[in-house]
Coordinates of C-alpha atoms and ligand atoms in Angstrom, one line a residue:
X1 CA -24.3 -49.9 -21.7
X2 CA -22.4 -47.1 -24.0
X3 CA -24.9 -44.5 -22.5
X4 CA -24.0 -45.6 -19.0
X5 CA -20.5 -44.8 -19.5
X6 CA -21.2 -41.7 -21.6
X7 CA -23.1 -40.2 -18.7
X8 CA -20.6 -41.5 -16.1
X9 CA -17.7 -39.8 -18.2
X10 CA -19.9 -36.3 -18.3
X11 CA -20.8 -36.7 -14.9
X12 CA -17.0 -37.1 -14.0
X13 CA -15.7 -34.6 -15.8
X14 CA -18.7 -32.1 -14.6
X15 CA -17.3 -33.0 -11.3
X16 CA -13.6 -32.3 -11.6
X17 CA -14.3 -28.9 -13.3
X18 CA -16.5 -28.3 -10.5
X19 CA -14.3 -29.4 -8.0
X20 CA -11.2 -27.8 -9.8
X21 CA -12.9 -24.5 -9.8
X22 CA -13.6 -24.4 -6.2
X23 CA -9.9 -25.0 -5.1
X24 CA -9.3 -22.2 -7.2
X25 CA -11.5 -20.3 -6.0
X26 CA -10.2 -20.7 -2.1
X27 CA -6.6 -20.4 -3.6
X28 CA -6.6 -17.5 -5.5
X29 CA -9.1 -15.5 -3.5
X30 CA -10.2 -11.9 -5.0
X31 CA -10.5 -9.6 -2.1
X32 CA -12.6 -6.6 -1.9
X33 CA -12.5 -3.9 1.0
X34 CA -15.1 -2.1 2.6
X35 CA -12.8 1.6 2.3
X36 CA -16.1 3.0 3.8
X37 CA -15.3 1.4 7.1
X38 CA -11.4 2.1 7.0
X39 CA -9.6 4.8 8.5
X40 CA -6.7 5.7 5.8
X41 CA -5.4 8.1 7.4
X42 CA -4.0 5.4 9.8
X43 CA -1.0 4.9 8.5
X44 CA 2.8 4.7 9.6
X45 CA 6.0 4.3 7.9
X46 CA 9.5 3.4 9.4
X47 CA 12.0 6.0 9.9
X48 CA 14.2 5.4 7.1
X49 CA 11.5 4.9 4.7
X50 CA 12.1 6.5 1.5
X51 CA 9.7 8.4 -0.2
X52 CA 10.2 9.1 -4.3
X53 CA 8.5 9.7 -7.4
X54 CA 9.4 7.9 -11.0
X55 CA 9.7 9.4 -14.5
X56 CA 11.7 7.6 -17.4
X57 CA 13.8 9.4 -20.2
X58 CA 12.1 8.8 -23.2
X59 CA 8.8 10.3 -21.5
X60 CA 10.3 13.1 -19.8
X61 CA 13.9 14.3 -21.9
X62 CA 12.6 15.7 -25.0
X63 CA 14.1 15.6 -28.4
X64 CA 15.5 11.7 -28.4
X65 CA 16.4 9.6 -31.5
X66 CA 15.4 6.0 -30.6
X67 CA 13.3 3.1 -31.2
X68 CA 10.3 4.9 -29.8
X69 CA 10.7 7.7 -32.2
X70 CA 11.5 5.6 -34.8
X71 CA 8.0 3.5 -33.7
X72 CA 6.0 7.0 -33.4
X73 CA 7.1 7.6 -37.2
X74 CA 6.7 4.6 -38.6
X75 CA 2.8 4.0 -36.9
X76 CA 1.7 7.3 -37.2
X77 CA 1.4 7.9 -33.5
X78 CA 1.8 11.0 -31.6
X79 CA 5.1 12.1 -31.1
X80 CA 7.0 12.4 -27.9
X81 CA 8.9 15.6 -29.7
X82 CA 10.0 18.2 -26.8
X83 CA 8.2 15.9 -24.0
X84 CA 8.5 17.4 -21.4
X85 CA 12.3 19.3 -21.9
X86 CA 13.5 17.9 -18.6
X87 CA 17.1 17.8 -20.8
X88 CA 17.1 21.8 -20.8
X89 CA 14.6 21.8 -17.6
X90 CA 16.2 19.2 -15.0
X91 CA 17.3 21.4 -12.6
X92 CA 14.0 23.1 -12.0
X93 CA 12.1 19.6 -12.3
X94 CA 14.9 18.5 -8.9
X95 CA 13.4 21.3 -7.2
X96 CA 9.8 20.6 -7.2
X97 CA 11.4 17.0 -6.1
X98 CA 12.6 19.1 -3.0
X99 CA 9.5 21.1 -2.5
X100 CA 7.3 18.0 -2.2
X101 CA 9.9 16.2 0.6
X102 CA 11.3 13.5 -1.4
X103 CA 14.1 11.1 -0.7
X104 CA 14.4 8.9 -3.6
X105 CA 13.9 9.8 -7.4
X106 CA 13.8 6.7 -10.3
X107 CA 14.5 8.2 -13.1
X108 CA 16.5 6.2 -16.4
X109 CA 19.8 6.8 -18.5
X110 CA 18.8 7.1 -22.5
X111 CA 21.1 4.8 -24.1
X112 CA 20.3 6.1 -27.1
X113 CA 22.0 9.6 -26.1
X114 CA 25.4 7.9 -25.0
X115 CA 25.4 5.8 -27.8
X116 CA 24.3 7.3 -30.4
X117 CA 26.0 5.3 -33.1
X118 CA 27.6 1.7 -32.0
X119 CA 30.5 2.2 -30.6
X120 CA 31.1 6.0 -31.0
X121 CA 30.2 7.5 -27.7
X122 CA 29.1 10.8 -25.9
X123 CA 30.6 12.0 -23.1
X124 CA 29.0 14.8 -22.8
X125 CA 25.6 13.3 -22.2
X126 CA 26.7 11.0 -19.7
X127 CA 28.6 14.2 -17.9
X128 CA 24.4 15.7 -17.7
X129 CA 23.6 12.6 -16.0
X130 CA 26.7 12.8 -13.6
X131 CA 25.8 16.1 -12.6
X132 CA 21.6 15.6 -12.4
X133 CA 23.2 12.8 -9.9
X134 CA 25.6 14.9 -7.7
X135 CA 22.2 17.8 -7.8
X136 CA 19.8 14.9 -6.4
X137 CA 22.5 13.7 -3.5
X138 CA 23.1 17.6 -2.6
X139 CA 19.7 17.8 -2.0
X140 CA 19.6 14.3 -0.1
X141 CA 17.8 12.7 -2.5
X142 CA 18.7 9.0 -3.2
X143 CA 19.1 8.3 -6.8
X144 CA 17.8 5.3 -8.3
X145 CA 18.6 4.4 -12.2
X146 CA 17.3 2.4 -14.5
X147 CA 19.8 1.7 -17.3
X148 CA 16.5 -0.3 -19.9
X149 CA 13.1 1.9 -19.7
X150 CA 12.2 0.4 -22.8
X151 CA 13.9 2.8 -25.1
X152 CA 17.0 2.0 -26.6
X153 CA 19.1 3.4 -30.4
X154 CA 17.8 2.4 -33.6
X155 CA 20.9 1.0 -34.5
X156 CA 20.5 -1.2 -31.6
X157 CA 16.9 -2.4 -32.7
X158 CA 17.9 -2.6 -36.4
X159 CA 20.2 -5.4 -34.7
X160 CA 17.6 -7.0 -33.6
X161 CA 17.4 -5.5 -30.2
X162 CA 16.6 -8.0 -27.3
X163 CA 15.4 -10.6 -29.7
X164 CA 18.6 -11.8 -30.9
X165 CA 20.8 -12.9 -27.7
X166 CA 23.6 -12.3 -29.4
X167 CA 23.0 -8.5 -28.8
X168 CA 23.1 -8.8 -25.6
X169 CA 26.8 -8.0 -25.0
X170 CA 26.0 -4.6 -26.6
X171 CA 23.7 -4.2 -23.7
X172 CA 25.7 -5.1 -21.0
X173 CA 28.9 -3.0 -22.5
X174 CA 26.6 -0.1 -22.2
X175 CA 25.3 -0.7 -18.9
X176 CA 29.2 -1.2 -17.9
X177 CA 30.3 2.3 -18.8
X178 CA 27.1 3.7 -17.5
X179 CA 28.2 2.0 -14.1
X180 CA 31.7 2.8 -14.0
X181 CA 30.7 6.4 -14.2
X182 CA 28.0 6.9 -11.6
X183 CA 28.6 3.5 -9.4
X184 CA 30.8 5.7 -6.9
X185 CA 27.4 7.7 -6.2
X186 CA 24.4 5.6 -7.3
X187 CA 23.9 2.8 -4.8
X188 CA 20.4 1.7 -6.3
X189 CA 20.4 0.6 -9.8
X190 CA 17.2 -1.2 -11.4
X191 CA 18.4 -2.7 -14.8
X192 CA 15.1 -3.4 -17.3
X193 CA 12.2 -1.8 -17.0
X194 CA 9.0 -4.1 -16.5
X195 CA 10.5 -6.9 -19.2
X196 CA 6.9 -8.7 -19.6
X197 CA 5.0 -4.9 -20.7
X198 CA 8.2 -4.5 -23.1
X199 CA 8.1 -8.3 -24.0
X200 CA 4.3 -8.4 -24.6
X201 CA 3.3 -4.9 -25.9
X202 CA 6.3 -4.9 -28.5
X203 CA 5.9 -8.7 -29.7
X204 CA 2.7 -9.9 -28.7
X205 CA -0.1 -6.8 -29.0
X206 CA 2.2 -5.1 -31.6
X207 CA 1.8 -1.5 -29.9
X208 CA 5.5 -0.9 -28.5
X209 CA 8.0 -0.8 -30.8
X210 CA 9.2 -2.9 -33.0
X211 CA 5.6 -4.0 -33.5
X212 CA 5.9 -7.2 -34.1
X213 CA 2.7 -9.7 -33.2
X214 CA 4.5 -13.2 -32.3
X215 CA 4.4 -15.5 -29.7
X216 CA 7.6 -17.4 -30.6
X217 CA 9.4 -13.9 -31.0
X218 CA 7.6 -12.7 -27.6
X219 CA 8.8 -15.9 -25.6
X220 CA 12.3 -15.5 -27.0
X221 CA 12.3 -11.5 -25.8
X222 CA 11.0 -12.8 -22.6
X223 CA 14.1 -15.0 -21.8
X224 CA 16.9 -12.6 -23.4
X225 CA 15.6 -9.8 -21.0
X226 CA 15.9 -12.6 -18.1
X227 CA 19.4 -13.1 -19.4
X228 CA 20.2 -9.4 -20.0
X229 CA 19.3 -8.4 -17.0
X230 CA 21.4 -11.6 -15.4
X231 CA 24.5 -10.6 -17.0
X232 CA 24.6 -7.3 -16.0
X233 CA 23.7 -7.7 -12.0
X234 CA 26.7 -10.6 -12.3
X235 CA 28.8 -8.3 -14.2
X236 CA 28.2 -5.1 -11.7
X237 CA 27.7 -7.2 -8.7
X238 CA 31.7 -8.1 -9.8
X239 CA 33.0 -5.0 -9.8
X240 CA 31.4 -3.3 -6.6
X241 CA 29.5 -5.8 -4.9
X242 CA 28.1 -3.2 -2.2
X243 CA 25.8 -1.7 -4.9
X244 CA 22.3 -3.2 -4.8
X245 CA 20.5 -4.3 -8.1
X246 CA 17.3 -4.8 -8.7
X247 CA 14.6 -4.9 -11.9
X248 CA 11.3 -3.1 -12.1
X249 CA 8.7 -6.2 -12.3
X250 CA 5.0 -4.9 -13.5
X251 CA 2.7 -7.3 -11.5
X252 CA -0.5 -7.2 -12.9
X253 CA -2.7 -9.5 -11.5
X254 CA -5.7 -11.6 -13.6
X255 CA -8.5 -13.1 -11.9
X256 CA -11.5 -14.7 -14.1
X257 CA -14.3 -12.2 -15.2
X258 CA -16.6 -14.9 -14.0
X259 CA -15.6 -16.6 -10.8
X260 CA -17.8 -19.4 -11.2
X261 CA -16.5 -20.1 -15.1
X262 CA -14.7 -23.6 -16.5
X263 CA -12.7 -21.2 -18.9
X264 CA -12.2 -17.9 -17.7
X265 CA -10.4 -19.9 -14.4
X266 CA -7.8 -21.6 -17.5
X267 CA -7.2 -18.1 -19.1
X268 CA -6.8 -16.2 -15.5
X269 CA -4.3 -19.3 -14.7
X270 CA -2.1 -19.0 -17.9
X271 CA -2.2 -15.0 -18.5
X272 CA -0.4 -14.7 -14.6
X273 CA 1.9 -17.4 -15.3
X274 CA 3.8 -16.1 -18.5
X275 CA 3.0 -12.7 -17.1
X276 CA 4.1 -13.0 -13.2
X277 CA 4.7 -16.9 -12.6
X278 CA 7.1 -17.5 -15.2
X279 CA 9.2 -14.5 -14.2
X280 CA 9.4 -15.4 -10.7
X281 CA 10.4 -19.1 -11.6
X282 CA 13.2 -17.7 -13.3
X283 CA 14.8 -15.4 -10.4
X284 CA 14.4 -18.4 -8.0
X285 CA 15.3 -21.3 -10.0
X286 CA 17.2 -20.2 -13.0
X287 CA 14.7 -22.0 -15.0
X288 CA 12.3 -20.1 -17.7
X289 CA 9.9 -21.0 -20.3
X290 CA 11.9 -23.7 -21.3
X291 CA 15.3 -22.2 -20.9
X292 CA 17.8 -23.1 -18.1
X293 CA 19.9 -19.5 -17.6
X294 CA 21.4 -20.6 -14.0
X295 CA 23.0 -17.0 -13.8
X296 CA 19.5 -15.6 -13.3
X297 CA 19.2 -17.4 -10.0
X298 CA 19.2 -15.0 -7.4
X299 CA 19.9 -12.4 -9.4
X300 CA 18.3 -9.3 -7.3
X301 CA 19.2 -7.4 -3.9
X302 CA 16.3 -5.9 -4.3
X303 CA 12.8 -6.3 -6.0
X304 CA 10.9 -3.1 -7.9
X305 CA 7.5 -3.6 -7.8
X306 CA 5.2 -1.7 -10.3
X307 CA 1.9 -2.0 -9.7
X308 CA -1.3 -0.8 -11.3
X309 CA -4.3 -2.9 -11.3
X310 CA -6.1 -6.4 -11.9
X311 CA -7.6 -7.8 -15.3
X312 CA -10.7 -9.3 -15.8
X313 CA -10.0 -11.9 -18.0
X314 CA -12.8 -14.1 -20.4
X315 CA -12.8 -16.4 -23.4
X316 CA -12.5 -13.8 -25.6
X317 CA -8.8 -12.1 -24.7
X318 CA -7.8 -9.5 -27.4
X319 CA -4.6 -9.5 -29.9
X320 CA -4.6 -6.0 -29.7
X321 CA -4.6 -2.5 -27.6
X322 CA -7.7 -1.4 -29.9
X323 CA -9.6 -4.4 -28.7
X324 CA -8.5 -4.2 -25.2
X325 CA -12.1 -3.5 -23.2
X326 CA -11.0 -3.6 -19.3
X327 CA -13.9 -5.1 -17.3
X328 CA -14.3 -3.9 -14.0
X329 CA -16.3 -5.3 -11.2
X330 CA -20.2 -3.2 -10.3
X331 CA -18.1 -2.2 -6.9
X332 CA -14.5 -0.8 -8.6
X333 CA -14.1 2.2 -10.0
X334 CA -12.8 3.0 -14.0
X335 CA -9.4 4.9 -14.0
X336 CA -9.0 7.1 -16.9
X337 CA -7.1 4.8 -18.6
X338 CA -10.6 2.1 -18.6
X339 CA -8.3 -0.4 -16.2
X340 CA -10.1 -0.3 -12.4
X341 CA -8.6 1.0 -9.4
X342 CA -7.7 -2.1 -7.2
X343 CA -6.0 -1.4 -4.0
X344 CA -6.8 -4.4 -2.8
X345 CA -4.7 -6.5 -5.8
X346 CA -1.2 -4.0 -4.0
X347 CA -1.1 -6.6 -1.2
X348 CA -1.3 -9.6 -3.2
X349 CA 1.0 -8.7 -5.7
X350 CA 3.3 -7.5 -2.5
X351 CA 2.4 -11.2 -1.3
X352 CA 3.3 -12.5 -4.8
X353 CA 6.8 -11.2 -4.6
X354 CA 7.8 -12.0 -1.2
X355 CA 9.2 -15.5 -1.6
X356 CA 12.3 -13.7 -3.5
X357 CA 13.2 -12.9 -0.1
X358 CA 14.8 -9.7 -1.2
X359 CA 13.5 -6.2 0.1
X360 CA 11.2 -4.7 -1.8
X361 CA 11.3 -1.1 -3.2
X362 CA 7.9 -0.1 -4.7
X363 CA 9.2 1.2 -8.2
X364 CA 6.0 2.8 -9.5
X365 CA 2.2 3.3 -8.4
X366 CA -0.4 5.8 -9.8
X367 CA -3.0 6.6 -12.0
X368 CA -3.8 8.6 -15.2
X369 CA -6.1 11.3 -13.5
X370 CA -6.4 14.9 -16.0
X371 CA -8.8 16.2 -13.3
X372 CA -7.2 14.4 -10.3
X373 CA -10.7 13.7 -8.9
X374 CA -9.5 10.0 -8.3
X375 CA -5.5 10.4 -7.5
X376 CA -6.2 11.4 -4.0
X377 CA -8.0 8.3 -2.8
X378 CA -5.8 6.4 -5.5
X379 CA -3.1 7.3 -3.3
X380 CA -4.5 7.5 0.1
X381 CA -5.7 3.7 -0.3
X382 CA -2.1 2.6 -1.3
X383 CA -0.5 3.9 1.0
X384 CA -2.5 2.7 3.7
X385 CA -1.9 -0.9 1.9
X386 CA 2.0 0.0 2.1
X387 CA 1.6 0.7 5.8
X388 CA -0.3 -2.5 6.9
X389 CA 2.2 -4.8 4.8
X390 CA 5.0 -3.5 6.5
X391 CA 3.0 -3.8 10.0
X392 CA 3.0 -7.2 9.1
X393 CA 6.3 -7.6 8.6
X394 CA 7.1 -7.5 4.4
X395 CA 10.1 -5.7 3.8
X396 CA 9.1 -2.7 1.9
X397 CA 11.8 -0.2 1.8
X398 CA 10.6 3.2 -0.6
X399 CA 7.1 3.7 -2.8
X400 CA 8.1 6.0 -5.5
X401 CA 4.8 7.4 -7.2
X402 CA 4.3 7.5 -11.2
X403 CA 4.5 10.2 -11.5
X404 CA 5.9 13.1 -11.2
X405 CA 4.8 14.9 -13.7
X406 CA 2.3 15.0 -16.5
X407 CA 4.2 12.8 -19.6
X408 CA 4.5 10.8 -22.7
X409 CA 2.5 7.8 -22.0
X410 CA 3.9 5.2 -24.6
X411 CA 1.5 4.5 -27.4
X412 CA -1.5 6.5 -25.6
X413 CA 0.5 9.7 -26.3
X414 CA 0.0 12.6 -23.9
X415 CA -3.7 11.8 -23.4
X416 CA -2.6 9.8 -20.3
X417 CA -1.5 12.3 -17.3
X418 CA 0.3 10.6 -14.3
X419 CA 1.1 13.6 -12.7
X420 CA 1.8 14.6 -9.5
X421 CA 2.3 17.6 -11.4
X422 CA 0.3 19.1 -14.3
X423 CA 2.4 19.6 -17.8
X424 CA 1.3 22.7 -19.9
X425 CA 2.9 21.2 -23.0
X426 CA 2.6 24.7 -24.5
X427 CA 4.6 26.6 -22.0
X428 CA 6.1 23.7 -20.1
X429 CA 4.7 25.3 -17.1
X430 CA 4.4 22.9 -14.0
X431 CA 1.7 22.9 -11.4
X432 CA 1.1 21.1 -8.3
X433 CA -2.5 19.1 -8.3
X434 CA -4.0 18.6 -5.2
X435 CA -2.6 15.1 -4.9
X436 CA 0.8 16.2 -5.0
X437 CA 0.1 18.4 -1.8
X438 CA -1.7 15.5 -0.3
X439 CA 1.5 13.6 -0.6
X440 CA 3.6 16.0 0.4
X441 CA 1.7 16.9 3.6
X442 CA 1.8 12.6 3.6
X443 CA 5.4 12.7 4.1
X444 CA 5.9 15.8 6.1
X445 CA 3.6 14.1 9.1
X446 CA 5.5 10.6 8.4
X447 CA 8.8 12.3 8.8
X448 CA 8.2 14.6 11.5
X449 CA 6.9 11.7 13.6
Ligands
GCO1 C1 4.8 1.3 -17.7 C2 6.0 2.1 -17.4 C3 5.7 3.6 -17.2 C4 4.3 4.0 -17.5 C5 3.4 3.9 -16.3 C6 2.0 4.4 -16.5 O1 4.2 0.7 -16.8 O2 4.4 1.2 -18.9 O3 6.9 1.7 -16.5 O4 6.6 4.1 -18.1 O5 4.3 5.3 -17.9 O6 3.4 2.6 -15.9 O7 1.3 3.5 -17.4

């Protein structure tokens, strides 16, 4: 009798899995593209479309005292140093802006020049800023801030930077007189940088500052950042409620390695919720990881998207950067950072943030290319996926390419080159790849249409 059950239980759970893995499979389809067959030079973009490139202060300025610095230092890791000396360099760097046709620059505010000790303030930095933003509208460029691009003062971090929510006023008191000085110029204003890469990479994997390798710290990170960035949009919204404020959301999608697996499906699930689900939740419902923070309902004009790639994700997921092996499927190509180039995953993570029902302003897209054999089809393909998205009627209002110039890429040093431009870090000369001229030439037929 007991083996009758035994094999009925077996058979019933076999069954579930089996059926369980099949819905997922028709719900979370992984599409592939024949490029081959597609014409990408078929593209169109509306009239006012903006096109931009990104770059973020710690990677670009040079010469910064911060919690990256402090993190270089401390774990041995190549330093940022001179970077690229856009502080002394700025004005040329808005020119090459010009050259290639853009309309739209991202770029972020260093908190930890303005505030370099708490509470004692310099003006003087925040006047550069002022004037890099009356160069950029001169020369019809939108600008579009970022006040968090995951650098922030070491006094700040010694505090316990956005793991202790009582720091968050600091936060929003910088982000208030950031505001009041540029608001009457800077209509577009993103205000945290990707919070799951800063949440995950600094708490979970250990590689971002401050290091740290905890789940409860990570989860705790993860809802402060939701109710940073909530406090500042209410707080700005207040004061000039025609601004529109976004965040920079990095949607990384994960599919299982093996479609066909009982626990790579489980892991795939669970790795986008806390990475892309959880998020979302919280912007439409207020609700997070176990956390009511009502302000953060509705809490965007906009949506940033960043978007890179897709994971592969198995049974064995890594703790660390070290381990990190990106799988790729026999079709896909390996970008130079190991993750694949995965046009395809755009359009679903374009799909993904749609129900926000708030236009969407593609924050950062690229790919770490020394040789730039890859960036020109990199581009080409996501651009075409731009195009038909908007043909079928998803609000996507700018793409701003990472970026625009060879720079300090985080914990991989300057090994990783994004550039639309190439960085001598010896001279500091600047030259425009072939990809750059691509998009240029891009946005010269777009706009002359
Ligand atoms: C991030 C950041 C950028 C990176 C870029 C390339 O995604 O980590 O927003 O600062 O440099 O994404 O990896």
């Amino acid at each position: 009798m007991w083996e009758y059950l035994l094999i009925s239980a077996i058979s019933g759970l076999i069954a579930f899995k089996l059926a369980l893995i099949l819905y997922r499979r028709r719900k979370y389809p992984e599409p592939h593209y024949e490029w081959g067959n597609i014409d990408l030079d078929e593209i169109s973009f509306p009239d006012n479309f903006l096109w931009g490139a990104a770059t973020a202060a710690h990677q670009i300025e040079g010469n910064l005292s911060n919690n990256w610095t402090a993190h270089e230092e401390k774990k041995n890791l190549e330093k940022s140093g001179e970077a690229c000396n856009h502080w002394n360099l700025w004005k040329d760097d808005f020119q090459m802006l010009t050259d290639l046709g853009l309309t739209s620059y991202r770029f972020s505010i260093e908190w930890s020049r303005l505030e370099p000790e708490e509470g004692s303030w310099n003006n003087d930095a925040l006047d550069v800023y002022s004037q890099m933003i009356d160069d950029l509208i001169s020369r019809g460029i939108r600008p579009t801030v970022t006040l968090h691009h995951f650098s922030h003062p070491v006094w700040w971090e010694e505090k316990g930077g956005f793991a202790d929510e009582n720091n968050l006023n600091d936060f929003l008191n910088y982000s208030e007189r950031v505001f009041d000085a540029l608001s009457d110029r800077v209509d577009v204003w993103c205000t945290i940088n990707e919070p799951t890469v800063f949440s995950t990479m600094g708490y979970t994997l250990g590689q971002f500052p401050p290091g740290k390798r905890s789940i409860r710290l990570t989860l705790k990170v993860m809802r402060n950042l939701m109710r940073g960035h909530a406090m500042v949009y209410r707080l700005l919204k207040s004061k000039r409620p025609d601004v529109r404020i976004g965040i920079a959301k990095n949607v990384t999608l994960f599919d299982p390695l093996n479609r066909w697996s009982p626990i790579d499906w489980p892991v795939s699930r669970l790795l986008d919720w806390l990475w892309n689900g959880a998020w979302r939740k919280g912007i439409m419902t207020g609700k997070m990881l176990f956390a009511k923070i009502p302000e953060a309902k509705d809490s965007l004009d906009f949506v940033g998207l960043n978007y890179y790639t897709h994971f592969l994700t198995g049974l064995f997921m890594p703790t660390s950067t070290e381990e990190l092996e990106f799988a790729k499927r026999s079709h896909e190509v390996a970008t130079e950072f190991g993750y694949p180039m995965y046009a395809e995953g755009f359009r679903r993570a374009i799909e993904f943030i749609a129900p926000l029902n708030v236009p969407i302003e593609i924050t950062e897209n690229g790919v770490a290319d020394a040789q730039d054999s890859l960036r020109p089809e990199h581009l080409k393909r996501h651009l075409w996926i731009i195009s038909e998205a908007i043909k079928d009627g998803y609000d996507i209002r700018s793409y701003h390419h990472w970026s625009l110039m060879d720079n300090f890429e985080w914990a991989e040093g300057y090994s990783m080159r994004f550039g639309l431009h190439e960085v001598d870090f010896n001279t500091q000369e600047r030259t425009l790849r072939q990809s750059g001229e691509l998009y240029r030439s891009i946005i010269r037929n777009s706009t002359s249409k």
